[in-house]
mmCIF file of C-alpha atoms and ligand atoms in Angstrom:
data_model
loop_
_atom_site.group_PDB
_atom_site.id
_atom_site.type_symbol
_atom_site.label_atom_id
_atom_site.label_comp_id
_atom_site.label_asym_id
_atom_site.label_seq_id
_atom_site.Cartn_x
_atom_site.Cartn_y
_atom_site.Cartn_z
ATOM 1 C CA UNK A 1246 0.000 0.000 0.000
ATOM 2 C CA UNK A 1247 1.449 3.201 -0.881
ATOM 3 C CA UNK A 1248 1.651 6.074 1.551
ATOM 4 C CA UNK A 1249 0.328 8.664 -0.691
ATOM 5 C CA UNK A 1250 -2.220 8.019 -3.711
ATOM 6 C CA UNK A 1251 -3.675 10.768 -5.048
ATOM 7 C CA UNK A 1252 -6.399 10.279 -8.262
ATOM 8 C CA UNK A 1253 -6.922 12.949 -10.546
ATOM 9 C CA UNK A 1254 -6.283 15.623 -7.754
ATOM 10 C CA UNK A 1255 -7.364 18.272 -9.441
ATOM 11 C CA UNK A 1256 -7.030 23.010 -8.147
ATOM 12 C CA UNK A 1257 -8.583 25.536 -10.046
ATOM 13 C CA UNK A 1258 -8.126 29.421 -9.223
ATOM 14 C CA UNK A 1259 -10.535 31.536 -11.145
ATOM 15 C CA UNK A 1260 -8.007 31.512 -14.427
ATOM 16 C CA UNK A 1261 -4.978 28.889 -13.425
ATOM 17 C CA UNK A 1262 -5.782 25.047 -13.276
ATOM 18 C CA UNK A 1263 -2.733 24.989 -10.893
ATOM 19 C CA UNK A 1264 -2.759 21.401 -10.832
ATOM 20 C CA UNK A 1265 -4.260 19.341 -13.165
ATOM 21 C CA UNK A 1266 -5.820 15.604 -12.599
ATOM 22 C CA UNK A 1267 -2.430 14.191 -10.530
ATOM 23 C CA UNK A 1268 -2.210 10.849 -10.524
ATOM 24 C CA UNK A 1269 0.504 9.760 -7.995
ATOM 25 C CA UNK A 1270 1.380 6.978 -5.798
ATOM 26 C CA UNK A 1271 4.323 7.552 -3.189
ATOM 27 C CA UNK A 1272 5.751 4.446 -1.524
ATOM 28 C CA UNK A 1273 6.924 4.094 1.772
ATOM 29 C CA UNK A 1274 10.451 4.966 2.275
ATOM 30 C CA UNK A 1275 10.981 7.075 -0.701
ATOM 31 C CA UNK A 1276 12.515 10.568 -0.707
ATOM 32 C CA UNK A 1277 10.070 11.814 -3.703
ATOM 33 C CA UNK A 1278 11.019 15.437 -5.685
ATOM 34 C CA UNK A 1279 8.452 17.265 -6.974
ATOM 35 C CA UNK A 1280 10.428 18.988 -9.664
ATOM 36 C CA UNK A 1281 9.244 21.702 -11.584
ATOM 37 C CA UNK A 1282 9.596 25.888 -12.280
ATOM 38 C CA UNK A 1283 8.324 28.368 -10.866
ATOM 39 C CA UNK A 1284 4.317 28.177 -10.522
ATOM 40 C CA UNK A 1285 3.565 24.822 -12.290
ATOM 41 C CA UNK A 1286 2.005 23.945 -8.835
ATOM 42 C CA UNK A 1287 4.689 22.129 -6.019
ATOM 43 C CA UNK A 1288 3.027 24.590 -3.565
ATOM 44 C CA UNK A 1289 -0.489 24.150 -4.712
ATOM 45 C CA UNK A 1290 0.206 20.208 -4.425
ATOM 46 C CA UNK A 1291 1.632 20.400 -0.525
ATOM 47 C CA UNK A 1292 -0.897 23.045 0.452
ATOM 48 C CA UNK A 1293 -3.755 19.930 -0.576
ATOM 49 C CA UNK A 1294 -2.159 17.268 0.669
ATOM 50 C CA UNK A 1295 -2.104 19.082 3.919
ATOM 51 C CA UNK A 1296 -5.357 19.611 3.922
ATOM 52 C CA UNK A 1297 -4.087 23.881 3.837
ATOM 53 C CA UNK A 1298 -6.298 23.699 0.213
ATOM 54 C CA UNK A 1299 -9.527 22.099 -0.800
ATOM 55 C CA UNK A 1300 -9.075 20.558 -4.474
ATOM 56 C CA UNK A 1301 -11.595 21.162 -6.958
ATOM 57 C CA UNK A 1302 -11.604 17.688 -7.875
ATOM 58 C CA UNK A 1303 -10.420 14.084 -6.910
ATOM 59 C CA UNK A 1304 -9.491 12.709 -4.706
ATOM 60 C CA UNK A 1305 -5.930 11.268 -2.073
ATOM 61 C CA UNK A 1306 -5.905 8.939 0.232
ATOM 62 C CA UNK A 1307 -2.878 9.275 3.093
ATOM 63 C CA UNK A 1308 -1.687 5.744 4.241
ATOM 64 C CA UNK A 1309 -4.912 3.934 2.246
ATOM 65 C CA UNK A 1310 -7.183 6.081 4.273
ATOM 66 C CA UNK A 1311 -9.296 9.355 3.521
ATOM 67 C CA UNK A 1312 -7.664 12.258 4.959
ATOM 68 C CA UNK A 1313 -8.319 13.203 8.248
ATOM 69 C CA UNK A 1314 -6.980 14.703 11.329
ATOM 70 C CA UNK A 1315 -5.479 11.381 12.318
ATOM 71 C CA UNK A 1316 -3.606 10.940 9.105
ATOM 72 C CA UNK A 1317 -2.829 14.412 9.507
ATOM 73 C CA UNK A 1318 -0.560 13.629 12.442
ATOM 74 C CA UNK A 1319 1.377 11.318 10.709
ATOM 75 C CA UNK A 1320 2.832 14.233 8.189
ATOM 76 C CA UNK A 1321 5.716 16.641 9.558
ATOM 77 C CA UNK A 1322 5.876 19.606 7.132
ATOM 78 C CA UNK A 1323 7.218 23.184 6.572
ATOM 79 C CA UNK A 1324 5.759 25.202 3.682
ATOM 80 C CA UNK A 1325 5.597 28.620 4.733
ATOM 81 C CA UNK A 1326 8.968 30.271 6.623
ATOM 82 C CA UNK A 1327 7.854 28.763 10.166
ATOM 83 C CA UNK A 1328 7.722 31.540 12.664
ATOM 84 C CA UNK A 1329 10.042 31.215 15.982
ATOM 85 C CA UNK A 1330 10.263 33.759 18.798
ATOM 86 C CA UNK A 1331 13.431 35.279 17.862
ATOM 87 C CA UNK A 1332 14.484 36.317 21.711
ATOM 88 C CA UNK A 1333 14.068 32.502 22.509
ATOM 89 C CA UNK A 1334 16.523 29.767 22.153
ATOM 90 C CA UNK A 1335 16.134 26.887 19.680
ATOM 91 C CA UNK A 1336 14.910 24.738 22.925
ATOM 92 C CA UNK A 1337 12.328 26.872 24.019
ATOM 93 C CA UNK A 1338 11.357 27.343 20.578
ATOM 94 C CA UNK A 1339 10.447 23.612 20.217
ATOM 95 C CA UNK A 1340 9.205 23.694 23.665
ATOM 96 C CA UNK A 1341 6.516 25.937 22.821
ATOM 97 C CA UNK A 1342 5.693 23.880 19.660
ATOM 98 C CA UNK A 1343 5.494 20.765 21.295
ATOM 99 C CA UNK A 1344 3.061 22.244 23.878
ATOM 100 C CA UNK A 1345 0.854 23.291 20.880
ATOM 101 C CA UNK A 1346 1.340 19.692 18.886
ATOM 102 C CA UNK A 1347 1.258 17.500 21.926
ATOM 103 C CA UNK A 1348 3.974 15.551 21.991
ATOM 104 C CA UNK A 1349 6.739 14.941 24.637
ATOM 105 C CA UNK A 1350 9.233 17.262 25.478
ATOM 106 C CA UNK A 1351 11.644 14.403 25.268
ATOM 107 C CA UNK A 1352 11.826 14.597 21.632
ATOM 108 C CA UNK A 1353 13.280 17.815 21.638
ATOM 109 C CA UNK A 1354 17.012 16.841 22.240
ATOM 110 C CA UNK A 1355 17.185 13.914 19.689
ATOM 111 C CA UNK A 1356 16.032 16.148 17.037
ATOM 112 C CA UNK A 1357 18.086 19.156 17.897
ATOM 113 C CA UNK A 1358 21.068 16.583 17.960
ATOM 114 C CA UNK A 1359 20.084 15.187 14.364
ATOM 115 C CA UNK A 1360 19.730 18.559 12.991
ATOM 116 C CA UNK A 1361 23.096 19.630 14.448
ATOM 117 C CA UNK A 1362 21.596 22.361 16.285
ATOM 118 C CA UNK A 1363 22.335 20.455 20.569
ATOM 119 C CA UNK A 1364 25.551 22.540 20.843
ATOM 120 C CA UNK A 1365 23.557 25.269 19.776
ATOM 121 C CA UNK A 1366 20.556 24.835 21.886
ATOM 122 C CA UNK A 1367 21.168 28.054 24.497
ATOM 123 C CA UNK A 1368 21.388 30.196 21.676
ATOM 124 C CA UNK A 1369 18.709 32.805 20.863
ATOM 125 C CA UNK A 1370 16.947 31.897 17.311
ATOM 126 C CA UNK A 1371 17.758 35.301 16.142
ATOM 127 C CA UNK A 1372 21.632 34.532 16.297
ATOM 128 C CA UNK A 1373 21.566 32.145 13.889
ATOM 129 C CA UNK A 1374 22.434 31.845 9.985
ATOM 130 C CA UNK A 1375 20.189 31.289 7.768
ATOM 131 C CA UNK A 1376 20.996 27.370 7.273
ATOM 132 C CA UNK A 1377 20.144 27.146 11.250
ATOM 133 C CA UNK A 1378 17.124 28.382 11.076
ATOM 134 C CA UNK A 1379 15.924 26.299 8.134
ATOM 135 C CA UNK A 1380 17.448 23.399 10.468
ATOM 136 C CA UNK A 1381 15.385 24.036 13.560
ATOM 137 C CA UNK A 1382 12.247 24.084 11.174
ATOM 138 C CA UNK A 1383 13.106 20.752 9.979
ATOM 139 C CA UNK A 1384 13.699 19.794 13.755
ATOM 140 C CA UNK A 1385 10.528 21.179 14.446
ATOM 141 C CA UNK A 1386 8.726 18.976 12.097
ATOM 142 C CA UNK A 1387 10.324 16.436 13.410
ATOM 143 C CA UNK A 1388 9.195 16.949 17.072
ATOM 144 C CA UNK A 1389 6.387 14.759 16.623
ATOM 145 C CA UNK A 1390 8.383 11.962 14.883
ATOM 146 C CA UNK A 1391 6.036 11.893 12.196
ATOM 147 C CA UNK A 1392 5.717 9.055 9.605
ATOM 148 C CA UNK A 1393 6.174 11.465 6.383
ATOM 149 C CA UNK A 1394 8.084 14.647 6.069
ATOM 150 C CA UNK A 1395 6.951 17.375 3.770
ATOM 151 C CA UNK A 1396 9.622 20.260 2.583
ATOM 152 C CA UNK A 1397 9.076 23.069 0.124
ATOM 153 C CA UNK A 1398 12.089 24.426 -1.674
ATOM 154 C CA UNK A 1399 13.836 23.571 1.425
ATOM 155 C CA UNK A 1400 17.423 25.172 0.339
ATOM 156 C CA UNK A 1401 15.873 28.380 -0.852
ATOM 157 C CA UNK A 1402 18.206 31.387 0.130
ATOM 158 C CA UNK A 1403 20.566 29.187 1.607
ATOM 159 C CA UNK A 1404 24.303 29.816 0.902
ATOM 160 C CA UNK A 1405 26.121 27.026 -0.535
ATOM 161 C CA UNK A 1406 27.659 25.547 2.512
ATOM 162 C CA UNK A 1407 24.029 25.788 3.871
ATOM 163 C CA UNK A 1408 22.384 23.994 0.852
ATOM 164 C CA UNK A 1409 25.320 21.374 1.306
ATOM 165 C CA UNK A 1410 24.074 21.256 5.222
ATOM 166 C CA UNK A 1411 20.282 21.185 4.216
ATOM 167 C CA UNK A 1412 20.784 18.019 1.723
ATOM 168 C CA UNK A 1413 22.632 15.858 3.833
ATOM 169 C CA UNK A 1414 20.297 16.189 6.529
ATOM 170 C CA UNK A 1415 17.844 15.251 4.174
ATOM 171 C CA UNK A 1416 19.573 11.850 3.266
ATOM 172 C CA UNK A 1417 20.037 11.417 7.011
ATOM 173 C CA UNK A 1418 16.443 11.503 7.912
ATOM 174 C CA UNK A 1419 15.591 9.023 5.395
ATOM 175 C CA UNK A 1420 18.248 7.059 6.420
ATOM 176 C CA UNK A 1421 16.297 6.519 9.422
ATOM 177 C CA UNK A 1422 12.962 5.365 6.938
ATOM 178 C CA UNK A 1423 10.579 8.220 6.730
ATOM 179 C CA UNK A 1424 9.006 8.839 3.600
ATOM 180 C CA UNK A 1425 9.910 12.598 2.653
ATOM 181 C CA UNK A 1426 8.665 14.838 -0.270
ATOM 182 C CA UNK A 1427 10.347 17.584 -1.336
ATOM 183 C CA UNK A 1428 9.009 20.516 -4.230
ATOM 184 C CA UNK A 1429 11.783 22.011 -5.733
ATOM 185 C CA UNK A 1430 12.755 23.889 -8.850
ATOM 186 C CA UNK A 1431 16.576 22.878 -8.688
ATOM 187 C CA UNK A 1432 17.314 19.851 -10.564
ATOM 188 C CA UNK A 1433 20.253 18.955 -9.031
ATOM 189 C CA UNK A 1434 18.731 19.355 -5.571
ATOM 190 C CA UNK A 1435 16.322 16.547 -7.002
ATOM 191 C CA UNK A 1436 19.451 14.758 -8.375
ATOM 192 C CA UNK A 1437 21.630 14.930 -5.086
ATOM 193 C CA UNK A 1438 18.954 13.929 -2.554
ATOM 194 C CA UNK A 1439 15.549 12.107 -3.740
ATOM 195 C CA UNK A 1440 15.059 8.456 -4.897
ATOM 196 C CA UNK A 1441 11.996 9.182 -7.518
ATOM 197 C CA UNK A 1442 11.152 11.983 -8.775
ATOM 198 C CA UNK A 1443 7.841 13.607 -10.980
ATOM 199 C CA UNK A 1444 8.247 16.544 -12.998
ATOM 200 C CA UNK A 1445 5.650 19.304 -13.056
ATOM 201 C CA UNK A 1446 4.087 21.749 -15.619
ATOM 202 C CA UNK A 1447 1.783 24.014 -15.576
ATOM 203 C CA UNK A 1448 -0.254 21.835 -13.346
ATOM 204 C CA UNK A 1449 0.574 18.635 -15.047
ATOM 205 C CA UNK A 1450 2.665 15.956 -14.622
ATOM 206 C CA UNK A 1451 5.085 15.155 -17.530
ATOM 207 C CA UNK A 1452 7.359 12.694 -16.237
ATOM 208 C CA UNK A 1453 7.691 10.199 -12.786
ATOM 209 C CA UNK A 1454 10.612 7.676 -12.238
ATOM 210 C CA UNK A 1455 13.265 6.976 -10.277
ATOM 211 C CA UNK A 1456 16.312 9.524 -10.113
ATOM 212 C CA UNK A 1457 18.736 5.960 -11.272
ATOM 213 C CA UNK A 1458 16.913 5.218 -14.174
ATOM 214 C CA UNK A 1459 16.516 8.809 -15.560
ATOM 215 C CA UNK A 1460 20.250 8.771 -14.867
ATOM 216 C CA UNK A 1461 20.924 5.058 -15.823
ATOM 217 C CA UNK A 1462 19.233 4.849 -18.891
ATOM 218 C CA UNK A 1463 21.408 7.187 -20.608
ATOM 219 C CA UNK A 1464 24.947 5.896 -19.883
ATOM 220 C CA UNK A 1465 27.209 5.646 -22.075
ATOM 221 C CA UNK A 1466 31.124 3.955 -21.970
ATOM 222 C CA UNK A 1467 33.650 6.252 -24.874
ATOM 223 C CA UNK A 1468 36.618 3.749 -25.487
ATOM 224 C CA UNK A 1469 39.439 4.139 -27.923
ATOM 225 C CA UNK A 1470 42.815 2.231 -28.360
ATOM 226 C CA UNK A 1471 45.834 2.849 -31.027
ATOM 227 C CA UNK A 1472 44.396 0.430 -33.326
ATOM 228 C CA UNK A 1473 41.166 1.454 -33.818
ATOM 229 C CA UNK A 1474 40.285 -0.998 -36.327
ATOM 230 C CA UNK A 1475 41.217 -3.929 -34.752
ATOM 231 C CA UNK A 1476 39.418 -2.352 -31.183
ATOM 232 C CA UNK A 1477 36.359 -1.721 -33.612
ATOM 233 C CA UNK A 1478 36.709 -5.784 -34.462
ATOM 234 C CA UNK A 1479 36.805 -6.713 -30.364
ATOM 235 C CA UNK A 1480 34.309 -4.628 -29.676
ATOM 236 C CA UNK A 1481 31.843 -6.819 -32.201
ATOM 237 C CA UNK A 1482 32.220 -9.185 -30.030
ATOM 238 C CA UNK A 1483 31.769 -7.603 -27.391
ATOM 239 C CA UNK A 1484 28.485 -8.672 -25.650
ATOM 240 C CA UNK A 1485 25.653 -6.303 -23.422
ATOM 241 C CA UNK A 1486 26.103 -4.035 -26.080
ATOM 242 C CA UNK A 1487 23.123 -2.139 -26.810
ATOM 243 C CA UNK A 1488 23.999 0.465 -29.682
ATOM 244 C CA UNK A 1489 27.628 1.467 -30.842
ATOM 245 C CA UNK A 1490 28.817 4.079 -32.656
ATOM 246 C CA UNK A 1491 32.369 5.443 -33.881
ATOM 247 C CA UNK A 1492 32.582 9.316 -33.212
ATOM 248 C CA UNK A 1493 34.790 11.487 -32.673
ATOM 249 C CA UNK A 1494 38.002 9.271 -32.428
ATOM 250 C CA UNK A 1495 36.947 7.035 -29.733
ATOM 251 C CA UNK A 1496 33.677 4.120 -29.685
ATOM 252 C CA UNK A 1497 30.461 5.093 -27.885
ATOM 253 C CA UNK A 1498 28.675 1.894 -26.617
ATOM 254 C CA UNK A 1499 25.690 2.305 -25.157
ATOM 255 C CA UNK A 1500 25.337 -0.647 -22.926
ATOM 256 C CA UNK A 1501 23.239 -2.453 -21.564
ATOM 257 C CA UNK A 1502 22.402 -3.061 -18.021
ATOM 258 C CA UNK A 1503 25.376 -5.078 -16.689
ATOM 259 C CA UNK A 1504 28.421 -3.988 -18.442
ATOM 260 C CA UNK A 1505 30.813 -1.462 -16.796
ATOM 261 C CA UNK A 1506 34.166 -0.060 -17.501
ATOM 262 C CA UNK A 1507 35.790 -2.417 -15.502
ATOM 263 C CA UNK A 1508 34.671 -5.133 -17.918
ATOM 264 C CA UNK A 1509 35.256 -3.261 -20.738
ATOM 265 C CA UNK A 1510 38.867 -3.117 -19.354
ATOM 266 C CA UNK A 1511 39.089 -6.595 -18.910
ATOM 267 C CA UNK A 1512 37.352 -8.178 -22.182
ATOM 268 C CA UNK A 1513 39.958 -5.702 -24.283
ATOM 269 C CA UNK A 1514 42.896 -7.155 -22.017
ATOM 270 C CA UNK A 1515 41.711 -10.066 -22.303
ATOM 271 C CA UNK A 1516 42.850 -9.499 -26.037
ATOM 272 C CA UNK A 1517 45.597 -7.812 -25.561
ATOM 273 C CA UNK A 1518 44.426 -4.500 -26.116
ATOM 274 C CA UNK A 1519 44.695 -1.499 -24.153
ATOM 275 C CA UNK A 1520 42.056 1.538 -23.701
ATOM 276 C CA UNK A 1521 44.126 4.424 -24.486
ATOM 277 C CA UNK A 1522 40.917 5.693 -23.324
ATOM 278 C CA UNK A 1523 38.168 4.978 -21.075
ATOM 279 C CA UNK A 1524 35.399 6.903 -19.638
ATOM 280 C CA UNK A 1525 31.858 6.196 -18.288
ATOM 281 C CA UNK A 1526 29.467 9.140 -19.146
ATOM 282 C CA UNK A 1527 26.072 9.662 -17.231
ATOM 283 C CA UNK A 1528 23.579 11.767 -19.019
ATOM 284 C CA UNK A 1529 22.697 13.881 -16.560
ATOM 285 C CA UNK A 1530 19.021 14.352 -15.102
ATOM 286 C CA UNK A 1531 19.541 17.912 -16.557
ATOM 287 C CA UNK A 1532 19.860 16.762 -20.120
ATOM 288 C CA UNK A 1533 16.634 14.225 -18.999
ATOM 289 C CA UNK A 1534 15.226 17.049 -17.824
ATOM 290 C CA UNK A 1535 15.159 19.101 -20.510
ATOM 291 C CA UNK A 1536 14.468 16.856 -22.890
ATOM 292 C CA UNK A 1537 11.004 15.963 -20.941
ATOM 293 C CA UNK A 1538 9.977 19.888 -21.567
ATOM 294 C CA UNK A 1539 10.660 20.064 -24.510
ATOM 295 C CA UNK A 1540 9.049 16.331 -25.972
ATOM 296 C CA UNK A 1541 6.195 18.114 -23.926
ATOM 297 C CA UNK A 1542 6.383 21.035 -26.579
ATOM 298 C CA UNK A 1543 6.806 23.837 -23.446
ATOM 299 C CA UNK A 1544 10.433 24.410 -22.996
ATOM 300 C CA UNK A 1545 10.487 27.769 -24.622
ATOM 301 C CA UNK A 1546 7.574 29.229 -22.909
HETATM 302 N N1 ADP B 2725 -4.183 31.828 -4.146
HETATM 303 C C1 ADP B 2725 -4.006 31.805 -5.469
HETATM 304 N N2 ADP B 2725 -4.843 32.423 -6.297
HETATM 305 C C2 ADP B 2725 -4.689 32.390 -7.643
HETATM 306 N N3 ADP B 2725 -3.689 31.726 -8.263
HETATM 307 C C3 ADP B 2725 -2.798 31.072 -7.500
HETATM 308 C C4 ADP B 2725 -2.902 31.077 -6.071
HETATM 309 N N4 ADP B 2725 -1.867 30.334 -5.576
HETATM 310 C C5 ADP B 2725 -1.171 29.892 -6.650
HETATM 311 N N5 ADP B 2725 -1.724 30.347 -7.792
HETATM 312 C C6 ADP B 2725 -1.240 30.048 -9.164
HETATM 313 O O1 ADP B 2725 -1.164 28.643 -9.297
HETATM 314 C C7 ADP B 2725 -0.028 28.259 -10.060
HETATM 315 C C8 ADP B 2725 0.843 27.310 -9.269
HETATM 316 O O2 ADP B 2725 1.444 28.008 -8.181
HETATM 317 P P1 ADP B 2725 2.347 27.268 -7.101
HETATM 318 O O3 ADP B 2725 1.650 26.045 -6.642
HETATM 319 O O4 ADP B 2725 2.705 28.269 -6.074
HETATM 320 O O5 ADP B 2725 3.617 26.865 -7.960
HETATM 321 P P2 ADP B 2725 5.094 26.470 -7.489
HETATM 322 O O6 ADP B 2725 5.052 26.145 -6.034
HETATM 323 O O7 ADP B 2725 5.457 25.309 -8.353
HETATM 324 O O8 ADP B 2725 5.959 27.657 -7.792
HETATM 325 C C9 ADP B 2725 0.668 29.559 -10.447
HETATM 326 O O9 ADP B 2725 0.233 29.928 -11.734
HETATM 327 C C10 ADP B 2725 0.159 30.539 -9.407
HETATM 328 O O10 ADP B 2725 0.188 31.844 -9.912
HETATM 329 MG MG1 MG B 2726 6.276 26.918 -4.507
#
């Protein structure tokens, strides 16, 4: 059973369809990127599956049931810039919110410890970066050690060592098996941190898969030697070979599934032949990326 089905989940302003008959299924465990520009409708998504919105049509079911306030407990999220008392430290911060959610006190220093924040802890919010801030929030969601974790652009305005900060903590958490989603409009932040992935236009969804496959499917292995001709010869033979091509200078076999450089290497020495050169190229979900928006006929608009 998935965690999060939605069925033709549909929001209509007066003018925008902001999102347009989603069909999605989320599985447990997953770190799933909603990936998509500026206004084709990440926020709009979140704001119904937290029950902020009411769709205009269809329908999602949370952990195989109808939504509810239950359910509801079960998601940690941040969409908006949360709001802490900037005079307080970052543990009375999550004191107060864990008074207003309910839950135990306790949590507070495991998740300022897995946010990096427990040295920190004294400290009054308004002394800290940027990156620290966006850190409590996540800790904050986490107070309640909810099943699901829900982050909007979550390394917006964040410097780089902040962003760096933001996306390992990401992998961390589901390290420890929540499901997380995460909207975003940076495709590497998709690349770097989420397991699957859907892209998003104008309300629609274009694309869903897995961040290996969009990146797996388009590897390639470039290979040349000093005798081309007789490489060109080996390399008939060579099997997992999907398509092959001589550009260039150097062989570009697209493989198949199971067949790596290392193997390369060792069916050409094999033969007493040696790569004078070697490389593995991944096309890279940008390329993927691009290529969905513009098959979709939208990229230049
Ligand atoms: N309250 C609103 N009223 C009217 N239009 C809105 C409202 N909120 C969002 N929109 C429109 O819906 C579309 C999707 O917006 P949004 O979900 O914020 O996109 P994203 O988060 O991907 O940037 C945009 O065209 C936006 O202008
Ligand atoms: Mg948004």
């Amino acid at each position: 059973m998935p965690v999060l089905e939605t069925k033709k989940l549909t929001k209509k302003y007066r003018k925008v369809t902001a999102l347009d008959q989603l069909d999605l299924a989320v599985e447990a465990g997953m770190v799933f990127g909603m990936l998509g520009p500026n206004g084709s409708g990440k926020t709009t998504t979140l704001g119904l599956l937290l029950d902020v919105l009411k769709p205009t049509g269809g329908s999602y079911q949370w952990f195989g049931e109808n939504p509810s306030a239950k359910s509801r407990k079960r998601i940690g999220a941040i969409l908006e810039n949360p709001c802490f008392y900037p005079f307080m430290t970052a543990t009375q911060n999550l004191k107060v919110v864990a008074t207003i959610k309910e839950c135990a006190q306790s949590h507070i220093e495991r998740v300022l410890r897995l946010v990096g924040l427990w040295e920190r802890r004294d400290d009054p919010f308004k002394t800290y970066s940027l990156g620290m801030k966006q850190r409590l929030a996540i800790a904050s969601a986490l107070l309640s050690d909810p099943t699901v974790l829900i982050l909007d652009e979550p390394t917006n305005g964040l410097d780089p060592m902040g962003i760096f900060d933001i996306r390992q903590l990401i992998r961390e958490i589901a390290a420890t098996g929540k499901t997380i989603m995460v909207a975003s409009h940076l495709l590497d932040e998709v690349q770097k941190v989420c397991t699957h992935f859907m892209v998003l236009q104008r309300g629609k969804k274009l694309y869903q898969g897995s961040v290996d496959e969009a990146l797996g499917d388009q590897r390639t292995i470039e290979v040349a030697a000093e005798d081309q001709e007789l490489l060109g010869r080996h390399l008939g033979e060579l099997r997992g070979v999907e398509k092959m091509v001589f550009e260039e200078g150097f062989y570009r076999i697209t493989p198949d599934n199971g067949l790596g450089t290392g193997e390369l290497n060792r069916f050409l020495f094999d033969r007493d032949m040696i790569a004078s050169h070697l490389v593995e190229k991944r096309a890279d979900l940008e390329q993927q990326f691009l290529k969905i928006l513009a098959d979709s006929g939208t990229v230049n608009e």
